[in-house]
Coordinates of C-alpha atoms in Angstrom, one line a residue:
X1 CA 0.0 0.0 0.0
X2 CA 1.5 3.4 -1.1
X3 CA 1.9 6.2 1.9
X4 CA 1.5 9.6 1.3
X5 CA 3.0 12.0 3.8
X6 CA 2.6 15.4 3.8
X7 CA 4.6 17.8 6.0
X8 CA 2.7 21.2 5.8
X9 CA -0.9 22.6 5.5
X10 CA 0.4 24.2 2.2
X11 CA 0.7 20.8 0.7
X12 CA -2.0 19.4 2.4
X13 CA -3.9 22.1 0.5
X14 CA -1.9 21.6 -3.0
X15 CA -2.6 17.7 -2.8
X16 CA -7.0 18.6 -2.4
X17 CA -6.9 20.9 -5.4
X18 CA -5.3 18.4 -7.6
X19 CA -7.9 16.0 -6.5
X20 CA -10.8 18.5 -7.2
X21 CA -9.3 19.3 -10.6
X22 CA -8.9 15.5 -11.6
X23 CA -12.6 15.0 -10.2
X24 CA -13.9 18.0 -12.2
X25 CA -12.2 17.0 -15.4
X26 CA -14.4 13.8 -15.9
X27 CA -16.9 14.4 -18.8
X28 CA -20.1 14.6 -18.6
X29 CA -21.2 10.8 -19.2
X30 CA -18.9 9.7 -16.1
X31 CA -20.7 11.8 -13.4
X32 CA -24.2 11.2 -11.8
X33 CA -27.4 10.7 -13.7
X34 CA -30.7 8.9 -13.4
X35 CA -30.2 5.6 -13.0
X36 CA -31.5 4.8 -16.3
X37 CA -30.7 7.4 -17.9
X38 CA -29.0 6.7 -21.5
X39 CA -26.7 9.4 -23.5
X40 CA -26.9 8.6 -27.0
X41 CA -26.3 11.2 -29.2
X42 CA -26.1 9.5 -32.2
X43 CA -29.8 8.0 -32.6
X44 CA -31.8 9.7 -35.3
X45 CA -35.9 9.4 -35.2
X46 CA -38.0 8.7 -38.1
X47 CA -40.9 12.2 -39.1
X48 CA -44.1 10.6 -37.4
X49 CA -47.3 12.7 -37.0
X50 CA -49.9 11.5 -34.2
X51 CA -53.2 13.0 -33.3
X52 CA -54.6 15.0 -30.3
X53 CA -57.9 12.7 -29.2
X54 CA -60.2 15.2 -27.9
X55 CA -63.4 14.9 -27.9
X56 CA -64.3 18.2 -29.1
X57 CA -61.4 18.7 -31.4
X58 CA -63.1 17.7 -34.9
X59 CA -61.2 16.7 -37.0
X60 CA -58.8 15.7 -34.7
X61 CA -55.4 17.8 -34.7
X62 CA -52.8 16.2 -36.0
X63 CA -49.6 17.3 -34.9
X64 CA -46.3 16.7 -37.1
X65 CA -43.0 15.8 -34.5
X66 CA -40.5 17.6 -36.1
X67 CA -42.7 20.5 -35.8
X68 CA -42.9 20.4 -32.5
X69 CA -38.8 20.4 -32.6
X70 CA -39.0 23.6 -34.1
X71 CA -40.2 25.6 -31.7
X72 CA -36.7 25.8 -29.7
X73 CA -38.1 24.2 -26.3
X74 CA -37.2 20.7 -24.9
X75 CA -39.7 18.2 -25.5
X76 CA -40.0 15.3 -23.5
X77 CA -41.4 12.4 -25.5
X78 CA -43.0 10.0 -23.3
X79 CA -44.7 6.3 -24.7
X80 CA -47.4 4.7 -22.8
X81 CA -50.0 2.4 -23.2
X82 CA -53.3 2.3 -20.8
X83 CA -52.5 -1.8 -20.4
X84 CA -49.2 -0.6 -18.8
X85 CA -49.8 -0.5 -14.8
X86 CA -46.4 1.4 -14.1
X87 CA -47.2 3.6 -17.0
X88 CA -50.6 4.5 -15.3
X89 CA -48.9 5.2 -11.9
X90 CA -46.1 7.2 -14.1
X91 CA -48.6 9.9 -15.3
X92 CA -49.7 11.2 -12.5
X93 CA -46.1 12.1 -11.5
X94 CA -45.8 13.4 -15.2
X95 CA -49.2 15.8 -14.7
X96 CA -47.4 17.4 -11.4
X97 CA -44.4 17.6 -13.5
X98 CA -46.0 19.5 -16.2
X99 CA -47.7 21.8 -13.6
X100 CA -44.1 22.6 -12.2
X101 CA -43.0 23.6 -15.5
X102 CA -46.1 25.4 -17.1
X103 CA -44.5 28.2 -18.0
X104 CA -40.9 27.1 -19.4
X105 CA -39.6 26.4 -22.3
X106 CA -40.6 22.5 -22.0
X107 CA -43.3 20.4 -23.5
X108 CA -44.6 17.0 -22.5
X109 CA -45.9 14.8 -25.3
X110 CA -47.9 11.7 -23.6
X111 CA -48.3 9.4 -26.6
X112 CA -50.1 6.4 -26.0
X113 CA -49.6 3.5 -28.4
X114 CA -53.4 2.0 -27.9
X115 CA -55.6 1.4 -31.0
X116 CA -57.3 4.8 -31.2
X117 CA -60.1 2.8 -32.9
X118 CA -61.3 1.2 -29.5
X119 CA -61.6 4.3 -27.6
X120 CA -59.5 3.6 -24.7
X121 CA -57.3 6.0 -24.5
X122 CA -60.2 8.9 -24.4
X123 CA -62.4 6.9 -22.1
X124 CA -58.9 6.8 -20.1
X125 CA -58.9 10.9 -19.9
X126 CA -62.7 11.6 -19.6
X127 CA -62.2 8.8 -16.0
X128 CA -59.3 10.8 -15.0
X129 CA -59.0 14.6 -15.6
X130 CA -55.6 15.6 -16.4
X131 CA -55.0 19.6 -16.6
X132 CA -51.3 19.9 -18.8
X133 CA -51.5 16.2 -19.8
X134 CA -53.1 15.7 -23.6
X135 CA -54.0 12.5 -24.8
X136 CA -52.1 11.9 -28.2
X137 CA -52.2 8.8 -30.3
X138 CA -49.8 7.6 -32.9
X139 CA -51.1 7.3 -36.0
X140 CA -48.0 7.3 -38.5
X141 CA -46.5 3.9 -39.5
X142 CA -43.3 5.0 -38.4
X143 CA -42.8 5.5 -34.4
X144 CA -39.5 5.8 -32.2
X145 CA -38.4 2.3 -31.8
X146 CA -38.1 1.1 -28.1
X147 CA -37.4 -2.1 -26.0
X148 CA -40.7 -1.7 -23.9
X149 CA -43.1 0.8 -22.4
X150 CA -42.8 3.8 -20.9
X151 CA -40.1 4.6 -22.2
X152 CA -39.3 8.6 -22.4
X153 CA -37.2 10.2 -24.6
X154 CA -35.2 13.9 -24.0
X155 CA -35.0 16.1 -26.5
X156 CA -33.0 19.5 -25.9
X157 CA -33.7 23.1 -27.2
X158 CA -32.0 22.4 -30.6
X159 CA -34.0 19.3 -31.8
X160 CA -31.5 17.1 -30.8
X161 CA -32.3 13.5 -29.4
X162 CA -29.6 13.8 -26.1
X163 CA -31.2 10.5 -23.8
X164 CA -34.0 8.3 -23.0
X165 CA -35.0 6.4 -19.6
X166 CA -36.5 3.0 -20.2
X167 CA -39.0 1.6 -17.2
X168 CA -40.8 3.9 -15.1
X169 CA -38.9 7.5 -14.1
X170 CA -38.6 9.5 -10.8
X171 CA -40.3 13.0 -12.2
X172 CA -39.9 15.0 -8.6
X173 CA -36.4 13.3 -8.0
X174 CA -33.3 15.9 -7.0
X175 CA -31.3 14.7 -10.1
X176 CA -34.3 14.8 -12.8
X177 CA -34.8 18.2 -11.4
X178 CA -31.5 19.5 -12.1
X179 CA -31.7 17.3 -15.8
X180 CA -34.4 19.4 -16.7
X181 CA -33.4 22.5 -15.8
X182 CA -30.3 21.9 -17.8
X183 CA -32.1 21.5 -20.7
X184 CA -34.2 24.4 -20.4
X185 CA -31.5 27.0 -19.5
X186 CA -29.5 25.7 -22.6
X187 CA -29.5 28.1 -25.2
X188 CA -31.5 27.3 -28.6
X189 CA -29.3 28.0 -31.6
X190 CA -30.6 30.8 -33.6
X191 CA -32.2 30.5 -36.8
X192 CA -31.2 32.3 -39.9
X193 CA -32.4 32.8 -43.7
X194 CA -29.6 31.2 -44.7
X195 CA -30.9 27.8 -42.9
X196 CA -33.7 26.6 -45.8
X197 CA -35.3 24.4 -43.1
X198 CA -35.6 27.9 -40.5
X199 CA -36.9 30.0 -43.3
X200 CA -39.0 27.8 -45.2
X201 CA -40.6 26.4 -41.7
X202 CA -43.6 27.6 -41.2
X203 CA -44.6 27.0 -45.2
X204 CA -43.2 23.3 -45.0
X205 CA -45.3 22.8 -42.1
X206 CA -48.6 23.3 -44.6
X207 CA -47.4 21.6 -47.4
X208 CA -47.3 18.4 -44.9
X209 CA -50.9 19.1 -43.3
X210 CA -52.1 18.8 -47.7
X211 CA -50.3 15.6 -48.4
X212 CA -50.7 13.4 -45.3

């Protein structure tokens, strides 16, 4: 076992600021995060649309993802099904969540993966009254692909796909707090009329509502 001796409080305090500076070099994927929190900056998504299942929203809205991705906040994509017990339990932590957040930069996309033709998902909502919560069904052929349900996927201010949490998530935990607030204090990039896709957004965004 290797002894180290030091003399003097001068080293003593030389030796703790080498330690802090190694300790506060590691990146950012070494230090703490939800347990199942997953970094993986290289997964793309597929364009999927779903719709909002309101009763009184006729026809119903449909709502294009990427748009969504436009509009500089974080979006939290979270899949759910109403067969899903820990789902279930999941939502209500996500309703308070939402409520915290109300007025940030942050949306919450609830998308349940339920045949919208049986009518569970609204008889789900009309049972149990969520205020920030909407109940959106997937409708594209084309969804996220994912090992089981929930699973919730991060999104930052820039579009960009940055993690996911598979299983059931601690919304009012201390480090999914400070997650969060990360992602919403991060500053968007700025669009430009040199960037076709910032320019041309709003117009894009029609052409799809005509064809699909």
């Amino acid at each position: 076992m290797i002894k180290l001796k030091i003399k003097s409080p001068l080293s003593l305090l030389l030796f703790a600021a080498l330690v802090c500076t190694v300790i506060c070099a590691l990146p950012f994927s070494a230090q703490a995060l939800p347990d199942r929190y997953k970094v993986v900056p290289q997964e793309t998504l597929p364009d999927f649309y779903f719709f909002e299942d309101q009763p009184w929203v006729n026809p119903p809205k449909k709502i294009h993802f990427n748009d969504l991705l436009e509009e500089k906040k974080v979006v939290i994509l979270h899949l759910w099904a109403t067969s899903c017990p820990s789902c279930i339990a999941e939502l209500k932590q996500l309703e308070k969540a939402a409520t915290e957040y109300m007025n940030q930069p942050l949306t919450f996309i609830v998308l349940s993966l339920n045949d919208p033709r049986s009518g569970v998902l609204r008889n789900y909502f009309n049972r149990n009254r969520y205020t920030h919560l909407k109940p959106y069904h997937n409708a594209s052929r084309t969804r996220p692909a994912i090992k089981g349900l929930p699973t919730t996927l991060f999104f930052n201010r820039n579009g960009k796909l940055i993690g996911r949490i598979e299983g059931a998530a601690k919304w009012q935990d201390d480090e999914m707090s400070r997650l969060l607030q990360r992602l919403i204090e991060e500053e968007p990039e700025e669009n430009s009329v040199f960037n076709p896709k910032g320019f041309l957004g709003p117009w894009i965004a029609r052409v799809k509502n005509l064809f699909y």
